[in-house]
């Protein structure tokens, strides 16, 4: 029997006078549940669940959510009823369920409006699991498997009232575009004074200023509202000020300016609890305003008009308030919350307070917030005058678990009586265990005090029952005759109150129409603003129809402008480069508030003629969780958005998505989906910025060095264990590419398919590490990793570590990395460079960009986002591949306002498009038969001739294409068996096309090419589908293609005979190397192979691989099939290039065996000596011929391949006299120099006599290191 769970919400319709539309829609969902195992640092396992297509949201944290989008017309649309019909469900007892305490006992859901490219959706987010029971560590969970959702939706298609108001206006000219501006810093709220001397100290000439034209601009302090629908000032508002002595038009030495300014923090009245609460600015300890010297009169303070209604209330008291909070420690290096005093060794603190004006015996209100980290419940006692005011009980936190909260935070309130104004407030932590710790967050006090003026300045206010028909009289005692009172309710437009003074009592009348804030002062004490400096004129509001915005820290402005020029020249984008301060100046009154960047983007989108512009935002500079530079060496160059949540690893995040959440319903708490593409360049110095720019320039440059078939190579890497979850996810992505985009070659590195090795440091996969490093150094368009990871690398077995990343040298072959793992690229910790950042910053290679994670993420949502990203990354839009940023944006839009997705960031240029080959390569004939006609099978030992063409993206022949094509002919897919190395790894199989029948190059002439080869004897004889991948390049453009309608198998019974073995020559780095020569610790093996029938690389015959053995270590052979490429235009010769890493110093022996396609083999041996490249060393220096008569050539061998050297050769006779000097700069790829010629003449041009001479070589490398070596030269007679 079906069970209906009816969950009903009601819409409060009061005040909405618009047409309503009620409609019903339904959808059926089938959920395929999977279990994930997570292991913490102590080896303890815990479990979580997800289903295919699940996301995570802020409300339900780590639990998987089903998202259903219902198209609507209004932002006011809401569910009226949601009927959940579970057609199939199951109950499962789970031990150590992650987040078990937070799982609700009822099926729960949430709803939100999602806007994507002008389309609105009501997104229903359902948590399809609930807790039935929890005891003894086990949680019984009900999972919904098949459900039908029936939604009744109330929409308001014609709604004009009640909609959120647009919070960004269309101002097209900022006030900062003209006049002279001077930035001032405000540390606290109050009345500020600027004197003649103050203006002089700012570099102004007050005597030359008409004070009537002086202005102050500012927006009132505090933080900007995150919700886009909330009103805010656009541009910098002019403030009302008082200028004493301005009437004569001269700024005399006795003249001065008075103005009120709010500090960085704000007080707000909470209507629910009827108390004032404090909001500390997380971004800055200062607010800012601007002194402006203009040409027109400025705004001045006016009188508050005396109400012409009867006074119904007289006040002689007000609510005063006090707040204590120190930011001393950040517990998790994530989020905005910092905490104060530590209760550990010291378990108690006293705070002496003075509550001015409080009456003895009256009650004060106390709010206290504390944080504790203890594995059992603990208590903080708050006391005053020996009485316990509060006992704040704090729950325990788990001792382990990836999802475990670091600490618990509690907030409690109380009221207590005081005997006088002086109070000692004491906090005492009752530590339950030695390891328990606690921190004070803050405490706030409200009290009633007499409205009696003391001296200096005093702010006051009193909450009242609000009525527009009531007037209220304020009665101030102890008032001097010099007293002024300003209404500062609007801090930018204060008004002075008209006082009635009698003796020491001053009174004024105001309205009871809302909460009014006042400032009283007697002129004896003013604050002085801190001068920051002059500000150049700017007008960000005047930008229109911009494609790309780069916000760069000033240190990197030149690099940002060069990047902008690249995009302007190559992609015809209109790019604007600005600094964060410029944005803050116009959009947050100079305060470094991240919301200003988002408001800037909203403004640009609003004023653009194209509703989708701008497309891109780039943040050029690193970020930090420390907004206020409390950490030494902080890296907050361009801020990121940090969540309020700090203590929960599930819900805390740092995201740049916040800046591109532009719709009216979005913003608060980073809710919403991105409307622009955003990326970040996480550099911290000019060198890093230059290195990045060099990488981008090189990547975008279609040169012979950067083009290559790496551009059609994709690699998917999967972690082991977790019931093969990561392998299944990676393989799903790989098969998607194979099935939908076969032009790309897919490699798979799945850990459980390799041997696992036990070491003193734990389990390792050395072959996986080697495979990853080789893949990176060989190049790939994309490397996609799925599995466990962290800030230092990938997987528990440490398959990738920082040392590997820093050793990558793939400058011309940079991949995009996608890492569906935890916090691999945490970019906002100034005290640690994450592994992902190292990959990005590697000056000699690494990554061109990363779509990567900065916080804890979960596998279910990871694959959902990864799947969408891969889909968009390889799907053309209007015939062109998308940029990285657009692919990321669309993938995140598809996932909705996903908590997990916001933890993925793009490190890199969002406008950059991967180096996809732009044109096509087509196979035309096989052995003279059109590929449109079924052709003969590719049989073993058969001779195959293939012709083809290069065409443009519309498949029109490119007759002017001149260059080469690389063809890779694959055998059938192989079935790979995994090994079940761990209990969580189940033996399984996957397919991989890895056996290469032939790989070689052919010349392309007039857009046509031909290549031929003999099919190796070692192919699998069973018939099956093979595949050919093509990659072609000219001097300027490239192309790619494939043909997958070939059949491979069987044997040619009429094949000729070949009993001759291949010919092998071995070198290191280049062909100049000689046996016994020296190398550095990272040499490149260069093997030249030739055979009349071709070299066997297919890899399916036992023992018939190209295999190298180093130092007779037969347990670790190097299989080099994939590194062999035939020479251009022939299949009978080719070469192997293989890079070694970190070889030990000393002599080594390399033995290489190769087979031809008839399985004839040959072996060659090479000896070489490794010398550490950290110090320059010359192993040999000689000349040939020796003796000589007319010409000889000097050659030297050194240990730094590819270096640039200055060689100084000095020739001495037997008496020690120098007779000849030769200078030459040499550089190359190998360890052996190019020959340096000498004709036997002296420096004066005369030929030397026959005899013995000494030649001395002085070699200087690029770092200034010097090494010398000498040799004897014999000069023969001149004939």
mmCIF file of C-alpha atoms in Angstrom, residues 224-344:
data_model
loop_
_atom_site.group_PDB
_atom_site.id
_atom_site.type_symbol
_atom_site.label_atom_id
_atom_site.label_comp_id
_atom_site.label_asym_id
_atom_site.label_seq_id
_atom_site.Cartn_x
_atom_site.Cartn_y
_atom_site.Cartn_z
ATOM 1 C CA UNK A 224 27.148 45.984 2.795
ATOM 2 C CA UNK A 225 24.066 43.743 2.736
ATOM 3 C CA UNK A 226 24.692 40.414 1.030
ATOM 4 C CA UNK A 227 21.177 39.978 -0.334
ATOM 5 C CA UNK A 228 20.862 41.623 -3.727
ATOM 6 C CA UNK A 229 17.298 42.709 -3.023
ATOM 7 C CA UNK A 230 18.296 44.940 -0.098
ATOM 8 C CA UNK A 231 18.711 48.647 -0.819
ATOM 9 C CA UNK A 232 22.152 50.244 -0.608
ATOM 10 C CA UNK A 233 23.850 53.408 -1.774
ATOM 11 C CA UNK A 234 25.220 53.345 -5.284
ATOM 12 C CA UNK A 235 28.393 55.384 -5.617
ATOM 13 C CA UNK A 236 29.556 57.493 -2.678
ATOM 14 C CA UNK A 237 26.910 59.616 -1.067
ATOM 15 C CA UNK A 238 27.579 63.210 -0.117
ATOM 16 C CA UNK A 239 27.295 63.679 3.644
ATOM 17 C CA UNK A 240 25.796 66.687 5.385
ATOM 18 C CA UNK A 241 28.522 68.520 7.310
ATOM 19 C CA UNK A 242 29.105 71.707 9.292
ATOM 20 C CA UNK A 243 31.844 74.136 8.250
ATOM 21 C CA UNK A 244 32.540 76.795 10.834
ATOM 22 C CA UNK A 245 33.722 80.114 9.369
ATOM 23 C CA UNK A 246 32.883 79.370 5.743
ATOM 24 C CA UNK A 247 30.607 82.340 5.136
ATOM 25 C CA UNK A 248 33.456 84.657 4.093
ATOM 26 C CA UNK A 249 34.586 82.255 1.357
ATOM 27 C CA UNK A 250 38.029 81.812 2.945
ATOM 28 C CA UNK A 251 39.400 78.931 4.987
ATOM 29 C CA UNK A 252 41.027 80.809 7.834
ATOM 30 C CA UNK A 253 43.294 79.250 10.478
ATOM 31 C CA UNK A 254 40.396 79.281 12.950
ATOM 32 C CA UNK A 255 37.911 77.646 10.582
ATOM 33 C CA UNK A 256 37.142 73.939 10.801
ATOM 34 C CA UNK A 257 34.892 71.165 9.524
ATOM 35 C CA UNK A 258 32.632 69.017 11.693
ATOM 36 C CA UNK A 259 31.036 65.836 10.440
ATOM 37 C CA UNK A 260 29.587 62.685 11.887
ATOM 38 C CA UNK A 261 30.899 59.304 10.704
ATOM 39 C CA UNK A 262 30.054 55.751 11.671
ATOM 40 C CA UNK A 263 32.916 53.431 12.472
ATOM 41 C CA UNK A 264 33.367 49.977 10.908
ATOM 42 C CA UNK A 265 31.028 48.180 13.332
ATOM 43 C CA UNK A 266 27.321 48.747 13.792
ATOM 44 C CA UNK A 267 24.611 48.422 16.424
ATOM 45 C CA UNK A 268 21.210 47.100 15.351
ATOM 46 C CA UNK A 269 18.011 46.872 17.316
ATOM 47 C CA UNK A 270 16.608 43.347 17.349
ATOM 48 C CA UNK A 271 12.824 43.633 17.407
ATOM 49 C CA UNK A 272 12.409 40.018 18.485
ATOM 50 C CA UNK A 273 14.460 40.178 21.667
ATOM 51 C CA UNK A 274 13.994 43.950 22.154
ATOM 52 C CA UNK A 275 17.697 44.505 22.592
ATOM 53 C CA UNK A 276 20.593 46.128 20.786
ATOM 54 C CA UNK A 277 23.015 43.684 19.190
ATOM 55 C CA UNK A 278 26.436 44.398 17.817
ATOM 56 C CA UNK A 279 27.702 43.524 14.352
ATOM 57 C CA UNK A 280 31.472 43.464 14.104
ATOM 58 C CA UNK A 281 32.828 44.230 10.690
ATOM 59 C CA UNK A 282 34.715 41.107 9.586
ATOM 60 C CA UNK A 283 36.530 42.895 6.782
ATOM 61 C CA UNK A 284 38.038 46.020 8.293
ATOM 62 C CA UNK A 285 38.774 47.764 11.565
ATOM 63 C CA UNK A 286 38.041 51.096 9.891
ATOM 64 C CA UNK A 287 35.355 52.731 7.834
ATOM 65 C CA UNK A 288 36.247 55.345 5.255
ATOM 66 C CA UNK A 289 35.051 58.629 3.882
ATOM 67 C CA UNK A 290 36.441 61.239 1.517
ATOM 68 C CA UNK A 291 37.176 64.924 1.756
ATOM 69 C CA UNK A 292 36.398 66.545 -1.597
ATOM 70 C CA UNK A 293 37.563 69.938 -2.807
ATOM 71 C CA UNK A 294 35.090 70.915 -5.490
ATOM 72 C CA UNK A 295 33.832 73.887 -7.427
ATOM 73 C CA UNK A 296 30.214 73.869 -6.245
ATOM 74 C CA UNK A 297 28.754 74.381 -2.748
ATOM 75 C CA UNK A 298 28.604 71.295 -0.586
ATOM 76 C CA UNK A 299 25.793 69.824 1.493
ATOM 77 C CA UNK A 300 25.401 71.287 4.991
ATOM 78 C CA UNK A 301 23.600 70.139 8.095
ATOM 79 C CA UNK A 302 20.092 71.535 8.448
ATOM 80 C CA UNK A 303 17.810 71.825 11.419
ATOM 81 C CA UNK A 304 15.415 69.029 12.271
ATOM 82 C CA UNK A 305 11.969 70.656 11.916
ATOM 83 C CA UNK A 306 10.120 70.931 15.221
ATOM 84 C CA UNK A 307 7.067 68.632 15.010
ATOM 85 C CA UNK A 308 3.754 70.445 15.013
ATOM 86 C CA UNK A 309 1.989 67.699 16.941
ATOM 87 C CA UNK A 310 1.519 67.323 20.685
ATOM 88 C CA UNK A 311 4.249 65.718 22.752
ATOM 89 C CA UNK A 312 2.985 62.422 24.141
ATOM 90 C CA UNK A 313 6.252 61.080 25.568
ATOM 91 C CA UNK A 314 9.028 62.733 27.588
ATOM 92 C CA UNK A 315 12.282 60.820 27.983
ATOM 93 C CA UNK A 316 14.963 61.419 30.585
ATOM 94 C CA UNK A 317 16.665 58.050 30.182
ATOM 95 C CA UNK A 318 17.923 55.899 27.293
ATOM 96 C CA UNK A 319 19.289 52.445 26.493
ATOM 97 C CA UNK A 320 23.039 52.361 26.560
ATOM 98 C CA UNK A 321 25.122 49.439 25.356
ATOM 99 C CA UNK A 322 28.566 47.924 25.583
ATOM 100 C CA UNK A 323 30.230 45.209 23.546
ATOM 101 C CA UNK A 324 33.445 43.279 24.183
ATOM 102 C CA UNK A 325 35.028 41.165 21.448
ATOM 103 C CA UNK A 326 38.604 40.421 20.468
ATOM 104 C CA UNK A 327 39.768 38.690 17.300
ATOM 105 C CA UNK A 328 42.783 36.725 18.485
ATOM 106 C CA UNK A 329 42.550 33.316 16.854
ATOM 107 C CA UNK A 330 41.001 31.634 13.822
ATOM 108 C CA UNK A 331 40.397 28.017 14.738
ATOM 109 C CA UNK A 332 39.878 26.399 11.339
ATOM 110 C CA UNK A 333 41.505 28.764 8.834
ATOM 111 C CA UNK A 334 38.136 29.038 7.148
ATOM 112 C CA UNK A 335 35.181 31.365 7.514
ATOM 113 C CA UNK A 336 34.896 34.846 8.984
ATOM 114 C CA UNK A 337 34.668 34.096 12.683
ATOM 115 C CA UNK A 338 37.642 34.826 14.926
ATOM 116 C CA UNK A 339 37.637 34.245 18.649
ATOM 117 C CA UNK A 340 39.168 35.822 21.718
ATOM 118 C CA UNK A 341 40.702 34.716 25.003
ATOM 119 C CA UNK A 342 41.779 31.069 25.278
ATOM 120 C CA UNK A 343 40.658 29.099 28.333
ATOM 121 C CA UNK A 344 43.195 26.311 28.684
#
